[in-house]
Amino acid sequence: MIEHFLESLNQFSIQGGQSVLLTCSGGCDSMAMAALFAKTLSHHQCTLRLLHVQHGLRPKEETDQDIMVIQNLCEKYHLPLDIVHADPQTWRKDAGLEADARHLRYKIFSQVASQYRCDAIATAHTWDDHLETVYMRLMQKYSAEGLAGIPARRGSLIRPVLCFRKQELKDFLRQNHISWHEDSTNNDQRILRNRLRRELKKMQESVPEFSAQLVYLAQESKKLEKKLNIYMQGLFQHEQYHDQSIQFPLPLFLKQPPLFQQKLIYHWFDTLMRGDCPQDFRLPRRFVISMRFTAGPIVLRGYGIILRKKKNCLFFSKEAKNEYKLSTK
């Protein structure tokens, strides 16, 4: 398994002297990822730092167990640890609870990585997570390009255990006598991903080739995404930047099919949000619909971004900054 992990790291061009922030929830996946990084330190020679985010949503007795297993791991491998406590009162509150928690979590990842000047942020998504994501997006009627699943890399974010099954990581932890703590919310059937995970398991049991079909779908979607991105590069050349704002010719925008309009708007959101725009972002679709069926000047707002349609131009700009309040121990 060590060799397989090192092969996975090669795709990210991890080099000695670089700093990697290891995000760790205390669950089996992130604990195994952290242990694999620590056990292969002599090979990649990176500076490692663990980060644990507490959302303040579960009972203290349970979250204390998360912290305990993480601290034990850090002591075992002599790794520095940061624990960030997020205040739920500062959340966006314009999406579902799970989406809000994920958005805030990644916001914190970025802030802490910037604080320590880390070269990469590692998250512990697995092969099982990848299949679940493809299946969930299929059930949510995503466009074809949205079915590519979880990418191994997105900017500074890397997923070095994406090639492993969850059971493999559990076996690795047991073999190395490392404890982990399961999040009780993983069994909460009110959460969409948990419900679909159960459905997916039934499908895999009844249709043995179903997983392979999902993999094929993700691969074809990824090919499509690459082709679309080539076309998008031509459109990006028409952007104009002016002090935290983006301007784009309205006639050119309106000539594009809805798919390209959505991709343009997502790109502008992601640019102004400095890469913090969630991949399952649905607001561009609503913006496109509003612009197609609204005549004259319009102003649309969402996620701290303002879109103005005026005469022959689109203007994107940021609203007053609303930072998350964090407390660190």
PDB file of C-alpha atoms in Angstrom, residues 58-323:
ATOM      1  CA  ARG A  58     -22.319  17.609  17.206  1.00  0.00           C
ATOM      2  CA  PRO A  59     -22.253  16.889  20.958  1.00  0.00           C
ATOM      3  CA  LYS A  60     -19.004  17.790  22.697  1.00  0.00           C
ATOM      4  CA  GLU A  61     -18.506  14.191  23.867  1.00  0.00           C
ATOM      5  CA  GLU A  62     -18.357  13.062  20.242  1.00  0.00           C
ATOM      6  CA  THR A  63     -16.131  15.846  18.951  1.00  0.00           C
ATOM      7  CA  ASP A  64     -13.750  15.296  21.861  1.00  0.00           C
ATOM      8  CA  GLN A  65     -13.241  11.753  20.577  1.00  0.00           C
ATOM      9  CA  ASP A  66     -12.360  13.148  17.151  1.00  0.00           C
ATOM     10  CA  ILE A  67      -9.700  15.336  18.699  1.00  0.00           C
ATOM     11  CA  MET A  68      -8.361  12.529  20.899  1.00  0.00           C
ATOM     12  CA  VAL A  69      -7.621  10.133  18.024  1.00  0.00           C
ATOM     13  CA  ILE A  70      -6.077  12.946  15.973  1.00  0.00           C
ATOM     14  CA  GLN A  71      -3.841  14.028  18.850  1.00  0.00           C
ATOM     15  CA  ASN A  72      -2.742  10.416  19.339  1.00  0.00           C
ATOM     16  CA  LEU A  73      -1.771  10.240  15.682  1.00  0.00           C
ATOM     17  CA  CYS A  74       0.133  13.524  15.882  1.00  0.00           C
ATOM     18  CA  GLU A  75       2.036  12.314  18.945  1.00  0.00           C
ATOM     19  CA  LYS A  76       2.821   9.004  17.250  1.00  0.00           C
ATOM     20  CA  TYR A  77       4.359  10.693  14.183  1.00  0.00           C
ATOM     21  CA  HIS A  78       5.429  14.017  15.768  1.00  0.00           C
ATOM     22  CA  LEU A  79       3.166  16.157  13.597  1.00  0.00           C
ATOM     23  CA  PRO A  80       2.004  19.704  14.425  1.00  0.00           C
ATOM     24  CA  LEU A  81      -1.758  20.165  14.730  1.00  0.00           C
ATOM     25  CA  ASP A  82      -4.127  23.112  14.343  1.00  0.00           C
ATOM     26  CA  ILE A  83      -7.735  22.902  15.568  1.00  0.00           C
ATOM     27  CA  VAL A  84     -10.136  25.541  14.251  1.00  0.00           C
ATOM     28  CA  HIS A  85     -13.553  26.047  15.832  1.00  0.00           C
ATOM     29  CA  ALA A  86     -16.064  27.553  13.414  1.00  0.00           C
ATOM     30  CA  ASP A  87     -18.977  29.652  14.611  1.00  0.00           C
ATOM     31  CA  PRO A  88     -22.202  28.394  12.931  1.00  0.00           C
ATOM     32  CA  GLN A  89     -23.696  31.880  13.386  1.00  0.00           C
ATOM     33  CA  THR A  90     -21.361  33.176  10.657  1.00  0.00           C
ATOM     34  CA  TRP A  91     -22.410  30.601   8.053  1.00  0.00           C
ATOM     35  CA  ARG A  92     -23.874  31.641   4.694  1.00  0.00           C
ATOM     36  CA  LYS A  93     -27.307  30.158   5.451  1.00  0.00           C
ATOM     37  CA  ASP A  94     -28.224  30.249   1.749  1.00  0.00           C
ATOM     38  CA  ALA A  95     -27.713  26.545   1.056  1.00  0.00           C
ATOM     39  CA  GLY A  96     -28.344  23.242   2.817  1.00  0.00           C
ATOM     40  CA  LEU A  97     -26.592  22.484   6.086  1.00  0.00           C
ATOM     41  CA  GLU A  98     -24.165  20.009   4.518  1.00  0.00           C
ATOM     42  CA  ALA A  99     -23.284  22.432   1.705  1.00  0.00           C
ATOM     43  CA  ASP A 100     -22.780  25.283   4.169  1.00  0.00           C
ATOM     44  CA  ALA A 101     -20.490  23.165   6.349  1.00  0.00           C
ATOM     45  CA  ARG A 102     -18.451  22.059   3.351  1.00  0.00           C
ATOM     46  CA  HIS A 103     -18.127  25.598   2.027  1.00  0.00           C
ATOM     47  CA  LEU A 104     -16.955  26.911   5.391  1.00  0.00           C
ATOM     48  CA  ARG A 105     -14.580  23.980   5.835  1.00  0.00           C
ATOM     49  CA  TYR A 106     -12.827  24.671   2.535  1.00  0.00           C
ATOM     50  CA  LYS A 107     -12.719  28.368   3.348  1.00  0.00           C
ATOM     51  CA  ILE A 108     -10.843  27.527   6.547  1.00  0.00           C
ATOM     52  CA  PHE A 109      -8.521  25.127   4.686  1.00  0.00           C
ATOM     53  CA  SER A 110      -7.533  27.968   2.378  1.00  0.00           C
ATOM     54  CA  GLN A 111      -7.032  30.464   5.208  1.00  0.00           C
ATOM     55  CA  VAL A 112      -4.834  28.146   7.282  1.00  0.00           C
ATOM     56  CA  ALA A 113      -2.824  27.055   4.232  1.00  0.00           C
ATOM     57  CA  SER A 114      -2.198  30.698   3.416  1.00  0.00           C
ATOM     58  CA  GLN A 115      -1.192  31.416   7.024  1.00  0.00           C
ATOM     59  CA  TYR A 116       1.502  28.716   6.957  1.00  0.00           C
ATOM     60  CA  ARG A 117       2.341  29.194   3.268  1.00  0.00           C
ATOM     61  CA  CYS A 118       1.527  25.599   2.440  1.00  0.00           C
ATOM     62  CA  ASP A 119       2.107  24.466  -1.129  1.00  0.00           C
ATOM     63  CA  ALA A 120      -0.762  21.963  -1.119  1.00  0.00           C
ATOM     64  CA  ILE A 121      -3.904  21.069   0.823  1.00  0.00           C
ATOM     65  CA  ALA A 122      -4.609  17.331   1.033  1.00  0.00           C
ATOM     66  CA  THR A 123      -8.129  15.987   1.559  1.00  0.00           C
ATOM     67  CA  ALA A 124      -8.951  12.310   2.056  1.00  0.00           C
ATOM     68  CA  HIS A 125     -11.571  11.617  -0.603  1.00  0.00           C
ATOM     69  CA  THR A 126     -11.595   7.955  -1.631  1.00  0.00           C
ATOM     70  CA  TRP A 127     -12.675   5.885  -4.618  1.00  0.00           C
ATOM     71  CA  ASP A 128     -15.968   5.235  -2.826  1.00  0.00           C
ATOM     72  CA  ASP A 129     -16.513   8.998  -2.469  1.00  0.00           C
ATOM     73  CA  HIS A 130     -15.843   9.409  -6.180  1.00  0.00           C
ATOM     74  CA  LEU A 131     -18.503   6.847  -7.150  1.00  0.00           C
ATOM     75  CA  GLU A 132     -20.990   8.302  -4.663  1.00  0.00           C
ATOM     76  CA  THR A 133     -20.461  11.766  -6.121  1.00  0.00           C
ATOM     77  CA  VAL A 134     -21.068  10.583  -9.689  1.00  0.00           C
ATOM     78  CA  TYR A 135     -24.205   8.724  -8.605  1.00  0.00           C
ATOM     79  CA  MET A 136     -25.486  11.660  -6.533  1.00  0.00           C
ATOM     80  CA  ARG A 137     -25.009  14.122  -9.386  1.00  0.00           C
ATOM     81  CA  LEU A 138     -26.714  11.718 -11.755  1.00  0.00           C
ATOM     82  CA  MET A 139     -29.716  11.616  -9.437  1.00  0.00           C
ATOM     83  CA  GLN A 140     -29.647  15.434  -9.151  1.00  0.00           C
ATOM     84  CA  LYS A 141     -29.769  15.775 -12.964  1.00  0.00           C
ATOM     85  CA  TYR A 142     -26.402  17.465 -13.390  1.00  0.00           C
ATOM     86  CA  SER A 143     -25.255  18.330 -16.900  1.00  0.00           C
ATOM     87  CA  ALA A 144     -22.976  15.806 -18.621  1.00  0.00           C
ATOM     88  CA  GLU A 145     -19.767  17.637 -17.718  1.00  0.00           C
ATOM     89  CA  GLY A 146     -20.805  17.720 -14.062  1.00  0.00           C
ATOM     90  CA  LEU A 147     -20.723  13.928 -13.891  1.00  0.00           C
ATOM     91  CA  ALA A 148     -16.932  13.695 -13.975  1.00  0.00           C
ATOM     92  CA  GLY A 149     -16.893  13.085 -10.218  1.00  0.00           C
ATOM     93  CA  ILE A 150     -14.101  14.170  -7.886  1.00  0.00           C
ATOM     94  CA  PRO A 151     -10.902  15.412  -9.559  1.00  0.00           C
ATOM     95  CA  ALA A 152      -7.577  14.277  -8.149  1.00  0.00           C
ATOM     96  CA  ARG A 153      -6.409  17.881  -8.157  1.00  0.00           C
ATOM     97  CA  ARG A 154      -8.014  21.303  -8.212  1.00  0.00           C
ATOM     98  CA  GLY A 155      -5.544  24.137  -7.852  1.00  0.00           C
ATOM     99  CA  SER A 156      -3.594  23.632  -4.630  1.00  0.00           C
ATOM    100  CA  LEU A 157      -6.104  21.018  -3.428  1.00  0.00           C
ATOM    101  CA  ILE A 158      -4.902  17.417  -3.838  1.00  0.00           C
ATOM    102  CA  ARG A 159      -6.602  14.079  -3.120  1.00  0.00           C
ATOM    103  CA  PRO A 160      -3.816  11.496  -2.766  1.00  0.00           C
ATOM    104  CA  VAL A 161      -6.015   8.609  -1.509  1.00  0.00           C
ATOM    105  CA  LEU A 162      -8.633   8.939  -4.256  1.00  0.00           C
ATOM    106  CA  CYS A 163      -7.330   5.696  -5.765  1.00  0.00           C
ATOM    107  CA  PHE A 164      -8.035   3.695  -2.568  1.00  0.00           C
ATOM    108  CA  ARG A 165     -11.229   2.032  -1.409  1.00  0.00           C
ATOM    109  CA  LYS A 166     -12.416   2.901   2.082  1.00  0.00           C
ATOM    110  CA  GLN A 167     -12.002  -0.712   3.217  1.00  0.00           C
ATOM    111  CA  GLU A 168      -8.329  -0.653   2.159  1.00  0.00           C
ATOM    112  CA  LEU A 169      -7.721   2.362   4.379  1.00  0.00           C
ATOM    113  CA  LYS A 170      -9.469   0.720   7.322  1.00  0.00           C
ATOM    114  CA  ASP A 171      -7.322  -2.381   6.897  1.00  0.00           C
ATOM    115  CA  PHE A 172      -4.200  -0.196   6.787  1.00  0.00           C
ATOM    116  CA  LEU A 173      -5.132   1.529  10.053  1.00  0.00           C
ATOM    117  CA  ARG A 174      -5.819  -1.773  11.794  1.00  0.00           C
ATOM    118  CA  GLN A 175      -2.502  -3.208  10.626  1.00  0.00           C
ATOM    119  CA  ASN A 176      -0.704  -0.168  12.040  1.00  0.00           C
ATOM    120  CA  HIS A 177      -2.732  -0.096  15.298  1.00  0.00           C
ATOM    121  CA  ILE A 178      -4.172   3.363  14.615  1.00  0.00           C
ATOM    122  CA  SER A 179      -7.607   4.244  15.982  1.00  0.00           C
ATOM    123  CA  TRP A 180     -10.177   6.448  14.298  1.00  0.00           C
ATOM    124  CA  HIS A 181     -13.595   7.821  15.199  1.00  0.00           C
ATOM    125  CA  GLU A 182     -16.683   7.531  13.023  1.00  0.00           C
ATOM    126  CA  ASP A 183     -18.841  10.628  12.609  1.00  0.00           C
ATOM    127  CA  SER A 184     -22.368   9.743  13.731  1.00  0.00           C
ATOM    128  CA  THR A 185     -23.841  12.035  11.062  1.00  0.00           C
ATOM    129  CA  ASN A 186     -22.595   9.596   8.405  1.00  0.00           C
ATOM    130  CA  ASN A 187     -25.647   7.486   9.291  1.00  0.00           C
ATOM    131  CA  ASP A 188     -28.110  10.374   9.321  1.00  0.00           C
ATOM    132  CA  GLN A 189     -30.626   9.545   6.599  1.00  0.00           C
ATOM    133  CA  ARG A 190     -31.798  13.147   6.495  1.00  0.00           C
ATOM    134  CA  ILE A 191     -28.580  13.916   4.614  1.00  0.00           C
ATOM    135  CA  LEU A 192     -28.897  13.310   0.883  1.00  0.00           C
ATOM    136  CA  ARG A 193     -25.458  11.768   0.396  1.00  0.00           C
ATOM    137  CA  ASN A 194     -26.127   9.227   3.151  1.00  0.00           C
ATOM    138  CA  ARG A 195     -29.429   8.189   1.588  1.00  0.00           C
ATOM    139  CA  LEU A 196     -27.879   7.872  -1.858  1.00  0.00           C
ATOM    140  CA  ARG A 197     -24.930   5.947  -0.430  1.00  0.00           C
ATOM    141  CA  ARG A 198     -27.375   3.312   0.802  1.00  0.00           C
ATOM    142  CA  GLU A 199     -29.133   3.255  -2.579  1.00  0.00           C
ATOM    143  CA  LEU A 200     -25.825   2.933  -4.402  1.00  0.00           C
ATOM    144  CA  LYS A 201     -24.813  -0.031  -2.265  1.00  0.00           C
ATOM    145  CA  LYS A 202     -28.065  -1.811  -3.165  1.00  0.00           C
ATOM    146  CA  MET A 203     -27.484  -1.095  -6.861  1.00  0.00           C
ATOM    147  CA  GLN A 204     -23.947  -2.462  -6.671  1.00  0.00           C
ATOM    148  CA  GLU A 205     -25.234  -5.633  -5.037  1.00  0.00           C
ATOM    149  CA  SER A 206     -28.038  -6.190  -7.536  1.00  0.00           C
ATOM    150  CA  VAL A 207     -26.139  -5.018 -10.653  1.00  0.00           C
ATOM    151  CA  PRO A 208     -22.467  -6.076 -10.328  1.00  0.00           C
ATOM    152  CA  GLU A 209     -21.389  -4.006 -13.346  1.00  0.00           C
ATOM    153  CA  PHE A 210     -23.040  -0.809 -12.063  1.00  0.00           C
ATOM    154  CA  SER A 211     -19.841   0.601 -10.536  1.00  0.00           C
ATOM    155  CA  ALA A 212     -17.955   0.061 -13.795  1.00  0.00           C
ATOM    156  CA  GLN A 213     -20.738   1.886 -15.651  1.00  0.00           C
ATOM    157  CA  LEU A 214     -20.448   4.849 -13.279  1.00  0.00           C
ATOM    158  CA  VAL A 215     -16.680   4.908 -13.820  1.00  0.00           C
ATOM    159  CA  TYR A 216     -17.196   4.910 -17.592  1.00  0.00           C
ATOM    160  CA  LEU A 217     -19.705   7.762 -17.287  1.00  0.00           C
ATOM    161  CA  ALA A 218     -17.243   9.795 -15.214  1.00  0.00           C
ATOM    162  CA  GLN A 219     -14.427   9.181 -17.702  1.00  0.00           C
ATOM    163  CA  GLU A 220     -16.536  10.264 -20.686  1.00  0.00           C
ATOM    164  CA  SER A 221     -17.725  13.341 -18.775  1.00  0.00           C
ATOM    165  CA  LYS A 222     -14.126  14.265 -18.007  1.00  0.00           C
ATOM    166  CA  LYS A 223     -13.247  14.056 -21.716  1.00  0.00           C
ATOM    167  CA  LEU A 224     -16.180  16.324 -22.520  1.00  0.00           C
ATOM    168  CA  GLU A 225     -15.116  18.768 -19.835  1.00  0.00           C
ATOM    169  CA  LYS A 226     -11.625  19.017 -21.345  1.00  0.00           C
ATOM    170  CA  LYS A 227     -13.064  19.770 -24.791  1.00  0.00           C
ATOM    171  CA  LEU A 228     -15.404  22.413 -23.386  1.00  0.00           C
ATOM    172  CA  ASN A 229     -12.538  24.054 -21.511  1.00  0.00           C
ATOM    173  CA  ILE A 230     -10.606  24.442 -24.760  1.00  0.00           C
ATOM    174  CA  TYR A 231     -13.543  26.356 -26.249  1.00  0.00           C
ATOM    175  CA  MET A 232     -13.925  28.432 -23.089  1.00  0.00           C
ATOM    176  CA  GLN A 233     -10.359  29.708 -23.364  1.00  0.00           C
ATOM    177  CA  GLY A 234     -11.405  31.662 -26.462  1.00  0.00           C
ATOM    178  CA  LEU A 235     -14.251  33.320 -24.567  1.00  0.00           C
ATOM    179  CA  PHE A 236     -12.029  34.228 -21.621  1.00  0.00           C
ATOM    180  CA  GLN A 237      -9.969  36.431 -23.946  1.00  0.00           C
ATOM    181  CA  HIS A 238     -12.893  38.889 -24.090  1.00  0.00           C
ATOM    182  CA  GLU A 239     -12.873  39.528 -20.338  1.00  0.00           C
ATOM    183  CA  GLN A 240     -11.766  42.891 -18.966  1.00  0.00           C
ATOM    184  CA  TYR A 241     -10.665  43.328 -15.348  1.00  0.00           C
ATOM    185  CA  HIS A 242     -11.079  46.574 -13.422  1.00  0.00           C
ATOM    186  CA  ASP A 243     -10.352  46.707  -9.666  1.00  0.00           C
ATOM    187  CA  GLN A 244     -12.076  43.574  -8.335  1.00  0.00           C
ATOM    188  CA  SER A 245     -14.633  43.582 -11.145  1.00  0.00           C
ATOM    189  CA  ILE A 246     -15.027  41.787 -14.476  1.00  0.00           C
ATOM    190  CA  GLN A 247     -16.607  43.175 -17.636  1.00  0.00           C
ATOM    191  CA  PHE A 248     -17.809  41.051 -20.573  1.00  0.00           C
ATOM    192  CA  PRO A 249     -19.617  41.960 -23.854  1.00  0.00           C
ATOM    193  CA  LEU A 250     -23.329  41.223 -23.435  1.00  0.00           C
ATOM    194  CA  PRO A 251     -24.005  40.413 -27.157  1.00  0.00           C
ATOM    195  CA  LEU A 252     -21.221  37.799 -27.138  1.00  0.00           C
ATOM    196  CA  PHE A 253     -22.584  36.318 -23.913  1.00  0.00           C
ATOM    197  CA  LEU A 254     -26.131  36.066 -25.277  1.00  0.00           C
ATOM    198  CA  LYS A 255     -24.893  34.265 -28.411  1.00  0.00           C
ATOM    199  CA  GLN A 256     -23.571  31.382 -26.315  1.00  0.00           C
ATOM    200  CA  PRO A 257     -25.629  28.256 -25.531  1.00  0.00           C
ATOM    201  CA  PRO A 258     -26.884  28.089 -21.908  1.00  0.00           C
ATOM    202  CA  LEU A 259     -24.120  25.607 -20.998  1.00  0.00           C
ATOM    203  CA  PHE A 260     -21.379  28.067 -21.948  1.00  0.00           C
ATOM    204  CA  GLN A 261     -23.226  30.927 -20.278  1.00  0.00           C
ATOM    205  CA  GLN A 262     -23.323  28.924 -17.047  1.00  0.00           C
ATOM    206  CA  LYS A 263     -19.638  28.071 -17.339  1.00  0.00           C
ATOM    207  CA  LEU A 264     -18.763  31.729 -17.895  1.00  0.00           C
ATOM    208  CA  ILE A 265     -20.716  32.832 -14.843  1.00  0.00           C
ATOM    209  CA  TYR A 266     -19.189  30.057 -12.723  1.00  0.00           C
ATOM    210  CA  HIS A 267     -15.725  31.152 -13.898  1.00  0.00           C
ATOM    211  CA  TRP A 268     -16.408  34.759 -12.905  1.00  0.00           C
ATOM    212  CA  PHE A 269     -17.739  33.739  -9.510  1.00  0.00           C
ATOM    213  CA  ASP A 270     -14.743  31.486  -8.918  1.00  0.00           C
ATOM    214  CA  THR A 271     -12.332  34.230  -9.993  1.00  0.00           C
ATOM    215  CA  LEU A 272     -13.828  36.847  -7.684  1.00  0.00           C
ATOM    216  CA  MET A 273     -14.121  34.297  -4.862  1.00  0.00           C
ATOM    217  CA  ARG A 274     -10.446  33.376  -5.404  1.00  0.00           C
ATOM    218  CA  GLY A 275     -11.085  29.727  -6.157  1.00  0.00           C
ATOM    219  CA  ASP A 276     -13.557  29.321  -3.301  1.00  0.00           C
ATOM    220  CA  CYS A 277     -16.601  28.708  -5.499  1.00  0.00           C
ATOM    221  CA  PRO A 278     -18.053  25.230  -4.766  1.00  0.00           C
ATOM    222  CA  GLN A 279     -18.033  22.778  -7.674  1.00  0.00           C
ATOM    223  CA  ASP A 280     -21.706  21.946  -7.195  1.00  0.00           C
ATOM    224  CA  PHE A 281     -22.582  25.629  -7.515  1.00  0.00           C
ATOM    225  CA  ARG A 282     -26.132  26.079  -8.870  1.00  0.00           C
ATOM    226  CA  LEU A 283     -26.401  29.891  -8.870  1.00  0.00           C
ATOM    227  CA  PRO A 284     -25.063  30.367 -12.452  1.00  0.00           C
ATOM    228  CA  ARG A 285     -28.067  28.485 -13.827  1.00  0.00           C
ATOM    229  CA  ARG A 286     -30.470  30.813 -12.020  1.00  0.00           C
ATOM    230  CA  PHE A 287     -28.521  33.844 -13.212  1.00  0.00           C
ATOM    231  CA  VAL A 288     -28.712  32.648 -16.829  1.00  0.00           C
ATOM    232  CA  ILE A 289     -32.464  32.082 -16.585  1.00  0.00           C
ATOM    233  CA  SER A 290     -32.967  35.534 -15.070  1.00  0.00           C
ATOM    234  CA  MET A 291     -30.993  37.246 -17.821  1.00  0.00           C
ATOM    235  CA  ARG A 292     -32.696  35.346 -20.639  1.00  0.00           C
ATOM    236  CA  PHE A 293     -36.194  36.254 -19.482  1.00  0.00           C
ATOM    237  CA  THR A 294     -35.622  39.762 -18.126  1.00  0.00           C
ATOM    238  CA  ALA A 295     -35.494  42.723 -20.502  1.00  0.00           C
ATOM    239  CA  GLY A 296     -33.583  45.886 -19.713  1.00  0.00           C
ATOM    240  CA  PRO A 297     -31.076  46.552 -16.912  1.00  0.00           C
ATOM    241  CA  ILE A 298     -30.969  44.024 -14.079  1.00  0.00           C
ATOM    242  CA  VAL A 299     -29.016  43.529 -10.840  1.00  0.00           C
ATOM    243  CA  LEU A 300     -28.539  40.027  -9.428  1.00  0.00           C
ATOM    244  CA  ARG A 301     -26.848  39.074  -6.168  1.00  0.00           C
ATOM    245  CA  GLY A 302     -25.519  35.843  -4.696  1.00  0.00           C
ATOM    246  CA  TYR A 303     -22.607  34.535  -2.610  1.00  0.00           C
ATOM    247  CA  GLY A 304     -21.233  38.056  -2.164  1.00  0.00           C
ATOM    248  CA  ILE A 305     -21.130  38.763  -5.913  1.00  0.00           C
ATOM    249  CA  ILE A 306     -23.181  41.364  -7.835  1.00  0.00           C
ATOM    250  CA  LEU A 307     -24.042  40.961 -11.530  1.00  0.00           C
ATOM    251  CA  ARG A 308     -25.205  44.032 -13.416  1.00  0.00           C
ATOM    252  CA  LYS A 309     -26.584  43.863 -16.943  1.00  0.00           C
ATOM    253  CA  LYS A 310     -26.510  47.317 -18.469  1.00  0.00           C
ATOM    254  CA  LYS A 311     -26.630  48.275 -22.141  1.00  0.00           C
ATOM    255  CA  ASN A 312     -24.156  46.039 -23.964  1.00  0.00           C
ATOM    256  CA  CYS A 313     -22.084  44.873 -21.007  1.00  0.00           C
ATOM    257  CA  LEU A 314     -22.127  42.485 -18.086  1.00  0.00           C
ATOM    258  CA  PHE A 315     -20.414  43.670 -14.904  1.00  0.00           C
ATOM    259  CA  PHE A 316     -19.396  41.310 -12.097  1.00  0.00           C
ATOM    260  CA  SER A 317     -18.082  42.730  -8.824  1.00  0.00           C
ATOM    261  CA  LYS A 318     -17.758  41.797  -5.148  1.00  0.00           C
ATOM    262  CA  GLU A 319     -20.068  43.085  -2.440  1.00  0.00           C
ATOM    263  CA  ALA A 320     -18.718  44.353   0.875  1.00  0.00           C
ATOM    264  CA  LYS A 321     -16.450  41.694   2.298  1.00  0.00           C
ATOM    265  CA  ASN A 322     -17.997  39.406   4.934  1.00  0.00           C
ATOM    266  CA  GLU A 323     -15.248  37.357   6.539  1.00  0.00           C
TER     267      GLU A 323
END
